PDB file of C-alpha atoms in Angstrom:
ATOM      1  CA  MET A  17     -47.367  32.106   0.733  1.00 39.00           C
ATOM      2  CA  ALA A  18     -45.032  33.105  -2.105  1.00 43.00           C
ATOM      3  CA  PRO A  19     -42.529  35.826  -1.186  1.00 56.00           C
ATOM      4  CA  ARG A  20     -43.072  39.350  -2.442  1.00 60.00           C
ATOM      5  CA  ARG A  21     -40.626  40.045  -5.257  1.00 73.00           C
ATOM      6  CA  HIS A  22     -38.758  43.346  -5.369  1.00 83.00           C
ATOM      7  CA  PRO A  23     -38.954  45.537  -8.520  1.00 82.00           C
ATOM      8  CA  GLY A  24     -35.654  44.285  -9.964  1.00 86.00           C
ATOM      9  CA  GLU A  25     -36.739  40.633  -9.803  1.00 82.00           C
ATOM     10  CA  ARG A  26     -40.103  41.471 -11.354  1.00 83.00           C
ATOM     11  CA  ALA A  27     -38.408  43.489 -14.111  1.00 86.00           C
ATOM     12  CA  VAL A  28     -36.031  40.631 -15.000  1.00 85.00           C
ATOM     13  CA  ARG A  29     -38.870  38.097 -15.058  1.00 81.00           C
ATOM     14  CA  GLU A  30     -40.791  40.342 -17.430  1.00 84.00           C
ATOM     15  CA  ARG A  31     -37.707  40.918 -19.632  1.00 85.00           C
ATOM     16  CA  ALA A  32     -37.163  37.131 -19.746  1.00 82.00           C
ATOM     17  CA  GLY A  33     -40.763  36.573 -20.844  1.00 80.00           C
ATOM     18  CA  LEU A  34     -41.751  34.808 -17.614  1.00 78.00           C
ATOM     19  CA  SER A  35     -43.881  37.440 -15.884  1.00 69.00           C
ATOM     20  CA  GLY A  36     -47.046  35.368 -16.223  1.00 63.00           C
ATOM     21  CA  ARG A  37     -45.492  32.171 -14.884  1.00 62.00           C
ATOM     22  CA  ALA A  38     -44.788  31.388 -11.233  1.00 57.00           C
ATOM     23  CA  ALA A  39     -41.203  30.720 -10.267  1.00 56.00           C
ATOM     24  CA  LEU A  40     -40.790  27.062  -9.411  1.00 50.00           C
ATOM     25  CA  SER A  41     -39.366  27.775  -5.957  1.00 54.00           C
ATOM     26  CA  ASP A  42     -41.726  30.533  -4.818  1.00 62.00           C
ATOM     27  CA  ASP A  43     -43.961  28.300  -2.706  1.00 68.00           C
ATOM     28  CA  ALA A  44     -40.923  26.570  -1.141  1.00 79.00           C
ATOM     29  CA  ILE A  45     -39.314  29.740   0.272  1.00 87.00           C
ATOM     30  CA  ARG A  46     -39.968  30.136   3.979  1.00 92.00           C
ATOM     31  CA  ALA A  47     -38.559  32.044   6.936  1.00 95.00           C
ATOM     32  CA  GLU A  48     -38.236  28.963   9.166  1.00 97.00           C
ATOM     33  CA  ILE A  49     -35.597  26.258   8.856  1.00 97.00           C
ATOM     34  CA  PRO A  50     -37.330  22.961   7.972  1.00 96.00           C
ATOM     35  CA  GLU A  51     -36.134  19.771   9.645  1.00 97.00           C
ATOM     36  CA  VAL A  52     -34.675  18.430   6.406  1.00 96.00           C
ATOM     37  CA  ALA A  53     -32.741  21.689   5.898  1.00 97.00           C
ATOM     38  CA  ALA A  54     -31.417  21.609   9.476  1.00 98.00           C
ATOM     39  CA  ALA A  55     -30.131  18.059   8.951  1.00 98.00           C
ATOM     40  CA  PHE A  56     -28.482  19.001   5.652  1.00 98.00           C
ATOM     41  CA  LEU A  57     -26.792  22.056   7.171  1.00 98.00           C
ATOM     42  CA  ALA A  58     -25.500  20.063  10.146  1.00 98.00           C
ATOM     43  CA  GLU A  59     -23.614  17.741   7.772  1.00 98.00           C
ATOM     44  CA  ARG A  60     -21.772  20.511   5.926  1.00 98.00           C
ATOM     45  CA  THR A  61     -18.095  21.351   6.458  1.00 97.00           C
ATOM     46  CA  TRP A  62     -18.064  24.625   4.508  1.00 97.00           C
ATOM     47  CA  LEU A  63     -20.403  27.479   3.695  1.00 97.00           C
ATOM     48  CA  VAL A  64     -20.440  30.323   1.176  1.00 98.00           C
ATOM     49  CA  LEU A  65     -21.189  33.708   2.726  1.00 97.00           C
ATOM     50  CA  GLY A  66     -22.118  36.857   0.805  1.00 97.00           C
ATOM     51  CA  ALA A  67     -22.447  40.326   2.325  1.00 97.00           C
ATOM     52  CA  VAL A  68     -21.644  43.998   1.755  1.00 96.00           C
ATOM     53  CA  ASP A  69     -18.605  45.563   3.441  1.00 94.00           C
ATOM     54  CA  ALA A  70     -18.410  48.917   5.213  1.00 90.00           C
ATOM     55  CA  HIS A  71     -17.689  50.640   1.882  1.00 92.00           C
ATOM     56  CA  GLY A  72     -20.835  49.238   0.270  1.00 93.00           C
ATOM     57  CA  ASP A  73     -18.959  46.667  -1.828  1.00 96.00           C
ATOM     58  CA  PRO A  74     -20.350  43.104  -2.022  1.00 97.00           C
ATOM     59  CA  TRP A  75     -17.992  40.186  -1.365  1.00 97.00           C
ATOM     60  CA  CYS A  76     -18.282  36.420  -1.327  1.00 98.00           C
ATOM     61  CA  THR A  77     -16.186  34.309   1.051  1.00 97.00           C
ATOM     62  CA  LEU A  78     -15.961  30.841   2.629  1.00 97.00           C
ATOM     63  CA  LEU A  79     -16.562  29.669   6.178  1.00 96.00           C
ATOM     64  CA  ARG A  80     -15.159  26.245   7.120  1.00 95.00           C
ATOM     65  CA  GLY A  81     -15.479  23.880  10.050  1.00 96.00           C
ATOM     66  CA  PRO A  82     -16.051  20.247  11.043  1.00 96.00           C
ATOM     67  CA  ALA A  83     -19.448  18.670  10.456  1.00 97.00           C
ATOM     68  CA  GLY A  84     -21.768  20.222  13.024  1.00 97.00           C
ATOM     69  CA  PHE A  85     -20.240  23.710  12.853  1.00 98.00           C
ATOM     70  CA  LEU A  86     -23.601  24.785  11.368  1.00 98.00           C
ATOM     71  CA  ARG A  87     -26.501  24.182  13.736  1.00 98.00           C
ATOM     72  CA  ALA A  88     -30.135  25.236  13.718  1.00 98.00           C
ATOM     73  CA  THR A  89     -30.798  26.328  17.295  1.00 97.00           C
ATOM     74  CA  GLY A  90     -34.346  27.600  16.757  1.00 97.00           C
ATOM     75  CA  PRO A  91     -37.045  27.806  14.088  1.00 98.00           C
ATOM     76  CA  ARG A  92     -35.341  30.857  12.572  1.00 98.00           C
ATOM     77  CA  THR A  93     -31.866  30.686  14.122  1.00 98.00           C
ATOM     78  CA  LEU A  94     -28.743  29.240  12.512  1.00 98.00           C
ATOM     79  CA  ASP A  95     -25.436  29.264  14.427  1.00 98.00           C
ATOM     80  CA  ALA A  96     -22.130  29.042  12.557  1.00 98.00           C
ATOM     81  CA  ALA A  97     -19.051  28.220  14.648  1.00 97.00           C
ATOM     82  CA  ALA A  98     -16.693  29.985  12.235  1.00 96.00           C
ATOM     83  CA  LEU A  99     -15.725  33.484  11.137  1.00 94.00           C
ATOM     84  CA  PRO A 100     -13.997  34.948   8.070  1.00 94.00           C
ATOM     85  CA  GLY A 101     -10.225  34.866   8.500  1.00 91.00           C
ATOM     86  CA  ALA A 102      -7.970  37.817   9.271  1.00 89.00           C
ATOM     87  CA  GLY A 103      -7.699  40.149   6.308  1.00 92.00           C
ATOM     88  CA  ASP A 104     -10.850  38.790   4.699  1.00 95.00           C
ATOM     89  CA  PRO A 105     -12.984  41.617   3.216  1.00 95.00           C
ATOM     90  CA  LEU A 106     -15.885  40.400   5.382  1.00 95.00           C
ATOM     91  CA  ASP A 107     -13.843  40.167   8.580  1.00 89.00           C
ATOM     92  CA  ALA A 108     -16.224  42.548  10.393  1.00 76.00           C
ATOM     93  CA  HIS A 109     -17.761  42.545  13.832  1.00 73.00           C
ATOM     94  CA  ALA A 110     -21.148  44.182  13.320  1.00 80.00           C
ATOM     95  CA  ALA A 111     -24.592  42.884  12.402  1.00 85.00           C
ATOM     96  CA  ALA A 112     -25.004  42.486   8.649  1.00 94.00           C
ATOM     97  CA  ARG A 113     -27.474  41.275   6.065  1.00 96.00           C
ATOM     98  CA  VAL A 114     -26.045  38.010   4.699  1.00 97.00           C
ATOM     99  CA  GLY A 115     -26.731  35.469   2.009  1.00 97.00           C
ATOM    100  CA  LEU A 116     -25.571  31.920   2.764  1.00 98.00           C
ATOM    101  CA  LEU A 117     -25.196  28.989   0.410  1.00 98.00           C
ATOM    102  CA  ALA A 118     -24.630  25.442   1.683  1.00 98.00           C
ATOM    103  CA  ILE A 119     -23.720  23.081  -1.135  1.00 97.00           C
ATOM    104  CA  ASP A 120     -22.767  19.421  -1.367  1.00 97.00           C
ATOM    105  CA  PRO A 121     -20.933  18.796  -4.666  1.00 97.00           C
ATOM    106  CA  VAL A 122     -21.046  15.034  -4.046  1.00 97.00           C
ATOM    107  CA  THR A 123     -24.853  14.817  -4.164  1.00 97.00           C
ATOM    108  CA  ARG A 124     -25.365  18.123  -6.037  1.00 97.00           C
ATOM    109  CA  ARG A 125     -27.705  19.425  -3.325  1.00 97.00           C
ATOM    110  CA  ARG A 126     -27.737  23.063  -2.277  1.00 95.00           C
ATOM    111  CA  MET A 127     -29.570  25.190   0.255  1.00 96.00           C
ATOM    112  CA  ARG A 128     -29.923  28.970   0.348  1.00 95.00           C
ATOM    113  CA  VAL A 129     -30.337  30.904   3.609  1.00 97.00           C
ATOM    114  CA  ASN A 130     -30.746  34.696   3.716  1.00 96.00           C
ATOM    115  CA  GLY A 131     -31.072  36.781   6.855  1.00 97.00           C
ATOM    116  CA  VAL A 132     -29.261  38.920   9.432  1.00 97.00           C
ATOM    117  CA  ALA A 133     -25.983  37.755  10.989  1.00 97.00           C
ATOM    118  CA  ARG A 134     -24.755  38.970  14.352  1.00 95.00           C
ATOM    119  CA  PRO A 135     -21.366  38.101  15.855  1.00 94.00           C
ATOM    120  CA  ARG A 136     -21.207  35.701  18.769  1.00 93.00           C
ATOM    121  CA  PRO A 137     -18.149  34.180  20.494  1.00 92.00           C
ATOM    122  CA  GLY A 138     -16.302  32.153  17.851  1.00 92.00           C
ATOM    123  CA  GLY A 139     -18.885  32.594  15.153  1.00 96.00           C
ATOM    124  CA  LEU A 140     -22.119  34.058  13.855  1.00 96.00           C
ATOM    125  CA  ARG A 141     -25.797  33.765  14.719  1.00 97.00           C
ATOM    126  CA  VAL A 142     -28.115  34.209  11.737  1.00 98.00           C
ATOM    127  CA  THR A 143     -31.784  35.091  12.048  1.00 98.00           C
ATOM    128  CA  THR A 144     -33.289  33.671   8.874  1.00 98.00           C
ATOM    129  CA  ASP A 145     -35.672  35.452   6.502  1.00 96.00           C
ATOM    130  CA  GLN A 146     -35.529  33.056   3.541  1.00 94.00           C
ATOM    131  CA  VAL A 147     -34.659  29.347   3.500  1.00 96.00           C
ATOM    132  CA  TYR A 148     -35.009  27.247   0.358  1.00 93.00           C
ATOM    133  CA  ALA A 149     -33.421  24.555  -1.775  1.00 92.00           C
ATOM    134  CA  ASN A 150     -32.193  25.007  -5.355  1.00 86.00           C
ATOM    135  CA  CYS A 151     -32.127  22.627  -8.279  1.00 86.00           C
ATOM    136  CA  PRO A 152     -28.917  20.617  -8.878  1.00 92.00           C
ATOM    137  CA  LYS A 153     -28.226  22.079 -12.344  1.00 93.00           C
ATOM    138  CA  TYR A 154     -24.638  23.016 -13.285  1.00 97.00           C
ATOM    139  CA  ILE A 155     -23.057  21.629 -10.085  1.00 98.00           C
ATOM    140  CA  GLN A 156     -19.911  19.626 -10.817  1.00 98.00           C
ATOM    141  CA  LYS A 157     -19.515  16.486  -8.730  1.00 98.00           C
ATOM    142  CA  ARG A 158     -16.359  16.614  -6.586  1.00 98.00           C
ATOM    143  CA  HIS A 159     -15.220  15.672  -3.082  1.00 97.00           C
ATOM    144  CA  PRO A 160     -13.738  18.804  -1.430  1.00 97.00           C
ATOM    145  CA  ARG A 161     -11.677  18.421   1.722  1.00 95.00           C
ATOM    146  CA  PRO A 162     -10.229  21.039   4.076  1.00 91.00           C
ATOM    147  CA  VAL A 163      -6.812  22.508   3.451  1.00 95.00           C
ATOM    148  CA  PRO A 164      -4.507  21.185   6.224  1.00 91.00           C
ATOM    149  CA  PRO A 165      -4.144  23.558   9.208  1.00 85.00           C
ATOM    150  CA  GLY A 166      -1.368  26.117   8.961  1.00 88.00           C
ATOM    151  CA  ARG A 167      -1.553  26.477   5.177  1.00 92.00           C
ATOM    152  CA  ARG A 168      -3.515  29.754   5.162  1.00 94.00           C
ATOM    153  CA  GLY A 169      -1.381  32.597   3.839  1.00 95.00           C
ATOM    154  CA  ALA A 170      -1.614  36.368   3.989  1.00 95.00           C
ATOM    155  CA  PRO A 171      -4.182  37.994   1.676  1.00 97.00           C
ATOM    156  CA  ALA A 172      -2.777  39.692  -1.431  1.00 97.00           C
ATOM    157  CA  CYS A 173      -4.820  42.642  -2.719  1.00 98.00           C
ATOM    158  CA  GLY A 174      -4.977  44.344  -6.086  1.00 98.00           C
ATOM    159  CA  THR A 175      -7.145  46.070  -8.659  1.00 98.00           C
ATOM    160  CA  ARG A 176      -6.403  43.893 -11.717  1.00 98.00           C
ATOM    161  CA  LEU A 177      -6.189  40.182 -12.427  1.00 98.00           C
ATOM    162  CA  SER A 178      -2.686  38.791 -12.744  1.00 98.00           C
ATOM    163  CA  ALA A 179      -1.859  36.324 -15.516  1.00 98.00           C
ATOM    164  CA  GLU A 180      -2.164  33.466 -12.991  1.00 98.00           C
ATOM    165  CA  GLN A 181      -5.547  34.742 -11.800  1.00 98.00           C
ATOM    166  CA  ARG A 182      -6.805  35.136 -15.384  1.00 98.00           C
ATOM    167  CA  SER A 183      -5.860  31.508 -15.999  1.00 98.00           C
ATOM    168  CA  LEU A 184      -7.759  30.373 -12.882  1.00 98.00           C
ATOM    169  CA  VAL A 185     -10.886  32.325 -13.858  1.00 98.00           C
ATOM    170  CA  GLY A 186     -10.760  31.348 -17.522  1.00 98.00           C
ATOM    171  CA  GLY A 187     -10.527  27.654 -16.668  1.00 98.00           C
ATOM    172  CA  ALA A 188     -13.116  27.671 -13.884  1.00 98.00           C
ATOM    173  CA  ASP A 189     -16.149  25.371 -13.912  1.00 98.00           C
ATOM    174  CA  THR A 190     -17.551  26.829 -10.665  1.00 98.00           C
ATOM    175  CA  PHE A 191     -17.746  30.164  -8.912  1.00 98.00           C
ATOM    176  CA  PHE A 192     -19.969  31.868  -6.357  1.00 98.00           C
ATOM    177  CA  ILE A 193     -21.582  35.296  -6.542  1.00 98.00           C
ATOM    178  CA  ALA A 194     -22.857  37.700  -3.878  1.00 98.00           C
ATOM    179  CA  THR A 195     -25.321  40.498  -4.611  1.00 98.00           C
ATOM    180  CA  SER A 196     -27.639  42.743  -2.636  1.00 96.00           C
ATOM    181  CA  GLY A 197     -31.113  44.058  -3.315  1.00 91.00           C
ATOM    182  CA  PRO A 198     -32.617  47.552  -3.122  1.00 90.00           C
ATOM    183  CA  ASP A 199     -33.423  47.108   0.584  1.00 88.00           C
ATOM    184  CA  GLY A 200     -29.930  45.844   1.424  1.00 90.00           C
ATOM    185  CA  ASP A 201     -30.864  42.155   1.581  1.00 92.00           C
ATOM    186  CA  ALA A 202     -27.865  40.013   0.616  1.00 96.00           C
ATOM    187  CA  ASP A 203     -27.804  36.843  -1.452  1.00 96.00           C
ATOM    188  CA  ALA A 204     -25.153  34.234  -2.329  1.00 97.00           C
ATOM    189  CA  SER A 205     -25.501  31.954  -5.323  1.00 96.00           C
ATOM    190  CA  HIS A 206     -23.637  29.328  -7.350  1.00 97.00           C
ATOM    191  CA  ARG A 207     -22.634  29.515 -10.995  1.00 97.00           C
ATOM    192  CA  GLY A 208     -21.323  26.515 -12.888  1.00 98.00           C
ATOM    193  CA  GLY A 209     -20.614  25.395 -16.423  1.00 98.00           C
ATOM    194  CA  ALA A 210     -18.065  23.753 -18.659  1.00 98.00           C
ATOM    195  CA  PRO A 211     -14.488  25.037 -18.210  1.00 98.00           C
ATOM    196  CA  GLY A 212     -14.258  28.263 -20.192  1.00 97.00           C
ATOM    197  CA  PHE A 213     -17.830  29.368 -19.538  1.00 98.00           C
ATOM    198  CA  VAL A 214     -16.357  32.439 -17.796  1.00 98.00           C
ATOM    199  CA  ARG A 215     -14.623  34.523 -20.442  1.00 98.00           C
ATOM    200  CA  VAL A 216     -11.712  36.777 -19.510  1.00 98.00           C
ATOM    201  CA  HIS A 217     -11.680  39.798 -21.821  1.00 98.00           C
ATOM    202  CA  SER A 218      -8.965  41.785 -20.042  1.00 98.00           C
ATOM    203  CA  PRO A 219      -7.320  42.044 -16.603  1.00 98.00           C
ATOM    204  CA  THR A 220     -10.379  43.996 -15.455  1.00 98.00           C
ATOM    205  CA  ARG A 221     -13.317  42.525 -17.383  1.00 98.00           C
ATOM    206  CA  LEU A 222     -15.086  39.125 -17.303  1.00 98.00           C
ATOM    207  CA  SER A 223     -18.360  37.840 -18.667  1.00 98.00           C
ATOM    208  CA  TRP A 224     -20.423  34.685 -18.425  1.00 98.00           C
ATOM    209  CA  PRO A 225     -23.736  33.424 -19.819  1.00 97.00           C
ATOM    210  CA  ASP A 226     -26.664  33.261 -17.416  1.00 94.00           C
ATOM    211  CA  TYR A 227     -28.120  29.776 -17.813  1.00 93.00           C
ATOM    212  CA  ALA A 228     -31.761  28.880 -17.211  1.00 81.00           C
ATOM    213  CA  GLY A 229     -32.424  27.949 -13.598  1.00 73.00           C
ATOM    214  CA  ASN A 230     -35.350  28.068 -11.192  1.00 71.00           C
ATOM    215  CA  ALA A 231     -36.746  31.365 -12.602  1.00 69.00           C
ATOM    216  CA  VAL A 232     -36.561  33.133  -9.242  1.00 74.00           C
ATOM    217  CA  PHE A 233     -33.870  35.540 -10.543  1.00 85.00           C
ATOM    218  CA  ASN A 234     -32.478  36.549  -7.147  1.00 87.00           C
ATOM    219  CA  THR A 235     -29.076  37.436  -8.592  1.00 93.00           C
ATOM    220  CA  LEU A 236     -30.200  39.144 -11.805  1.00 93.00           C
ATOM    221  CA  GLY A 237     -32.992  40.960  -9.982  1.00 92.00           C
ATOM    222  CA  ASN A 238     -30.469  42.314  -7.487  1.00 94.00           C
ATOM    223  CA  LEU A 239     -28.131  43.387 -10.305  1.00 95.00           C
ATOM    224  CA  TRP A 240     -31.013  45.166 -12.024  1.00 91.00           C
ATOM    225  CA  SER A 241     -31.540  47.211  -8.861  1.00 92.00           C
ATOM    226  CA  ARG A 242     -27.920  47.510  -7.728  1.00 95.00           C
ATOM    227  CA  PRO A 243     -25.340  46.612 -10.401  1.00 97.00           C
ATOM    228  CA  ARG A 244     -22.537  45.433  -8.123  1.00 98.00           C
ATOM    229  CA  ALA A 245     -21.365  41.922  -7.241  1.00 98.00           C
ATOM    230  CA  GLY A 246     -18.745  39.958  -5.342  1.00 98.00           C
ATOM    231  CA  LEU A 247     -17.276  36.801  -6.895  1.00 98.00           C
ATOM    232  CA  LEU A 248     -15.427  33.880  -5.306  1.00 98.00           C
ATOM    233  CA  PHE A 249     -13.318  31.529  -7.426  1.00 98.00           C
ATOM    234  CA  PRO A 250     -11.988  28.423  -5.623  1.00 98.00           C
ATOM    235  CA  ASP A 251      -8.683  26.957  -6.754  1.00 98.00           C
ATOM    236  CA  TRP A 252      -9.449  23.278  -6.179  1.00 98.00           C
ATOM    237  CA  GLU A 253      -5.846  22.269  -6.977  1.00 98.00           C
ATOM    238  CA  THR A 254      -4.061  24.478  -4.420  1.00 97.00           C
ATOM    239  CA  GLY A 255      -6.784  25.359  -1.907  1.00 98.00           C
ATOM    240  CA  ALA A 256      -6.491  29.106  -2.549  1.00 98.00           C
ATOM    241  CA  VAL A 257      -9.446  31.420  -3.105  1.00 98.00           C
ATOM    242  CA  LEU A 258      -9.758  34.473  -5.326  1.00 98.00           C
ATOM    243  CA  MET A 259     -12.306  37.087  -4.250  1.00 98.00           C
ATOM    244  CA  LEU A 260     -13.370  39.937  -6.518  1.00 98.00           C
ATOM    245  CA  THR A 261     -15.705  42.885  -6.101  1.00 98.00           C
ATOM    246  CA  GLY A 262     -16.845  45.223  -8.829  1.00 98.00           C
ATOM    247  CA  SER A 263     -19.687  46.350 -11.055  1.00 98.00           C
ATOM    248  CA  ALA A 264     -21.885  43.974 -13.024  1.00 98.00           C
ATOM    249  CA  ARG A 265     -24.485  44.520 -15.712  1.00 96.00           C
ATOM    250  CA  VAL A 266     -26.744  42.188 -17.643  1.00 95.00           C
ATOM    251  CA  GLY A 267     -26.708  42.238 -21.437  1.00 94.00           C
ATOM    252  CA  TRP A 268     -29.731  40.829 -23.268  1.00 93.00           C
ATOM    253  CA  GLU A 269     -30.098  39.236 -26.660  1.00 90.00           C
ATOM    254  CA  GLY A 270     -33.761  38.338 -26.972  1.00 81.00           C
ATOM    255  CA  THR A 271     -34.522  36.509 -23.729  1.00 76.00           C
ATOM    256  CA  SER A 272     -30.980  35.122 -23.314  1.00 86.00           C
ATOM    257  CA  ARG A 273     -28.534  37.079 -21.211  1.00 94.00           C
ATOM    258  CA  THR A 274     -24.858  37.577 -20.399  1.00 96.00           C
ATOM    259  CA  VAL A 275     -23.425  39.158 -17.266  1.00 97.00           C
ATOM    260  CA  VAL A 276     -20.469  41.508 -17.767  1.00 98.00           C
ATOM    261  CA  PHE A 277     -18.318  42.111 -14.682  1.00 98.00           C
ATOM    262  CA  ASP A 278     -15.739  44.881 -14.266  1.00 98.00           C
ATOM    263  CA  VAL A 279     -13.161  44.222 -11.552  1.00 98.00           C
ATOM    264  CA  GLY A 280     -12.827  46.852  -8.838  1.00 98.00           C
ATOM    265  CA  ARG A 281     -10.715  45.087  -6.217  1.00 98.00           C
ATOM    266  CA  THR A 282      -9.165  41.636  -5.844  1.00 98.00           C
ATOM    267  CA  VAL A 283      -8.184  39.623  -2.771  1.00 98.00           C
ATOM    268  CA  SER A 284      -6.333  36.320  -3.120  1.00 98.00           C
ATOM    269  CA  VAL A 285      -5.777  34.122  -0.056  1.00 97.00           C
ATOM    270  CA  PRO A 286      -3.613  30.965  -0.186  1.00 97.00           C
ATOM    271  CA  GLY A 287      -4.971  28.034   1.795  1.00 96.00           C
ATOM    272  CA  ALA A 288      -8.319  29.672   2.614  1.00 96.00           C
ATOM    273  CA  GLY A 289     -10.391  27.332   0.476  1.00 97.00           C
ATOM    274  CA  LEU A 290     -10.812  23.628  -0.223  1.00 98.00           C
ATOM    275  CA  LEU A 291      -8.906  20.907  -2.030  1.00 98.00           C
ATOM    276  CA  ALA A 292     -10.492  18.740  -4.724  1.00 98.00           C
ATOM    277  CA  PRO A 293      -7.747  18.107  -7.277  1.00 96.00           C
ATOM    278  CA  GLY A 294      -8.401  16.419 -10.581  1.00 96.00           C
ATOM    279  CA  GLU A 295     -11.269  16.559 -13.029  1.00 97.00           C
ATOM    280  CA  PRO A 296     -14.746  16.578 -11.487  1.00 98.00           C
ATOM    281  CA  GLY A 297     -17.852  14.824 -12.724  1.00 98.00           C
ATOM    282  CA  TYR A 298     -19.289  17.506 -14.957  1.00 98.00           C
ATOM    283  CA  SER A 299     -22.991  18.253 -14.806  1.00 97.00           C
ATOM    284  CA  ARG A 300     -24.959  16.876 -17.749  1.00 96.00           C
ATOM    285  CA  PHE A 301     -26.755  20.239 -17.880  1.00 96.00           C
ATOM    286  CA  ASN A 302     -23.603  22.214 -18.735  1.00 97.00           C
ATOM    287  CA  PRO A 303     -23.944  23.800 -22.187  1.00 95.00           C
ATOM    288  CA  PRO A 304     -20.764  23.768 -24.282  1.00 93.00           C
ATOM    289  CA  ALA A 305     -18.561  26.752 -23.477  1.00 84.00           C
ATOM    290  CA  ALA A 306     -18.363  29.363 -26.232  1.00 76.00           C
ATOM    291  CA  PRO A 307     -15.019  29.593 -28.096  1.00 71.00           C
ATOM    292  CA  ALA A 308     -12.556  31.984 -26.482  1.00 63.00           C
ATOM    293  CA  SER A 309     -12.535  35.469 -27.936  1.00 55.00           C
ATOM    294  CA  PRO A 310      -9.679  37.976 -28.285  1.00 50.00           C
ATOM    295  CA  GLU A 311      -9.275  40.196 -25.278  1.00 49.00           C
ATOM    296  CA  GLY A 312     -11.601  43.166 -25.387  1.00 50.00           C
ATOM    297  CA  ALA A 313     -14.829  44.542 -24.075  1.00 54.00           C
ATOM    298  CA  PRO A 314     -18.026  42.656 -24.910  1.00 62.00           C
ATOM    299  CA  ARG A 315     -20.985  44.699 -26.035  1.00 57.00           C
TER     300      ARG A 315
END
């Protein structure tokens, strides 16, 4: 049975001219973890986690571990033998609605898992509500490896992007986004494109085009209902991560759309990510990035 869409998702589908057409993934979304999904998850060495903090701000972070650190222990139970690091915005110890994204940039496969996470010794136990695969569009092919132990540094916090951070964001071909819906359900998703597809307009404003995907509109539907998001930008050269939280709105031109993000808070953590130096194999689906514009606020 196809999942019931919340009002924001239905509104975005109608605005995009797709209200009369079924989303391609609707009949593939289930509460249980299929065998093929369990096998895929067990092979992963990192996981994207999205959730809302105690202040109501969404964040996106990484969990890492050896193959097998993710394990399906029941039809609707996923155990993760890892926790966010000290100082991470999601370093909490209470039950939370979470969105998880397991992705393999080598094969361009990805799996979404949404549900409720509860702490357990050394990790999390997630009771799943939604489990489904996504299409491989816009995933760059690369071979990430863990940052060597002992390289994690202290988080650095701010409210504006530094020049170095603006360079990282402006040259990114991949980032991850966390949102939450009107009922508090969290979601984590991938965004990819040619380097420069994320435009930096100022130290506090970014934008990016929303490319055609599976027409489920989890992210845009959530933003319609609750215009806040958490972003995670990996630095594949150094292994650092840049986490942002702030407000996000969707601008429309016909049925095409652009997301405008205003930075509220920043957290940068050296050594908390993954290493994959060098140029990746770019997805053949990446549209050309738009020419850079002078700094300023997009309409």
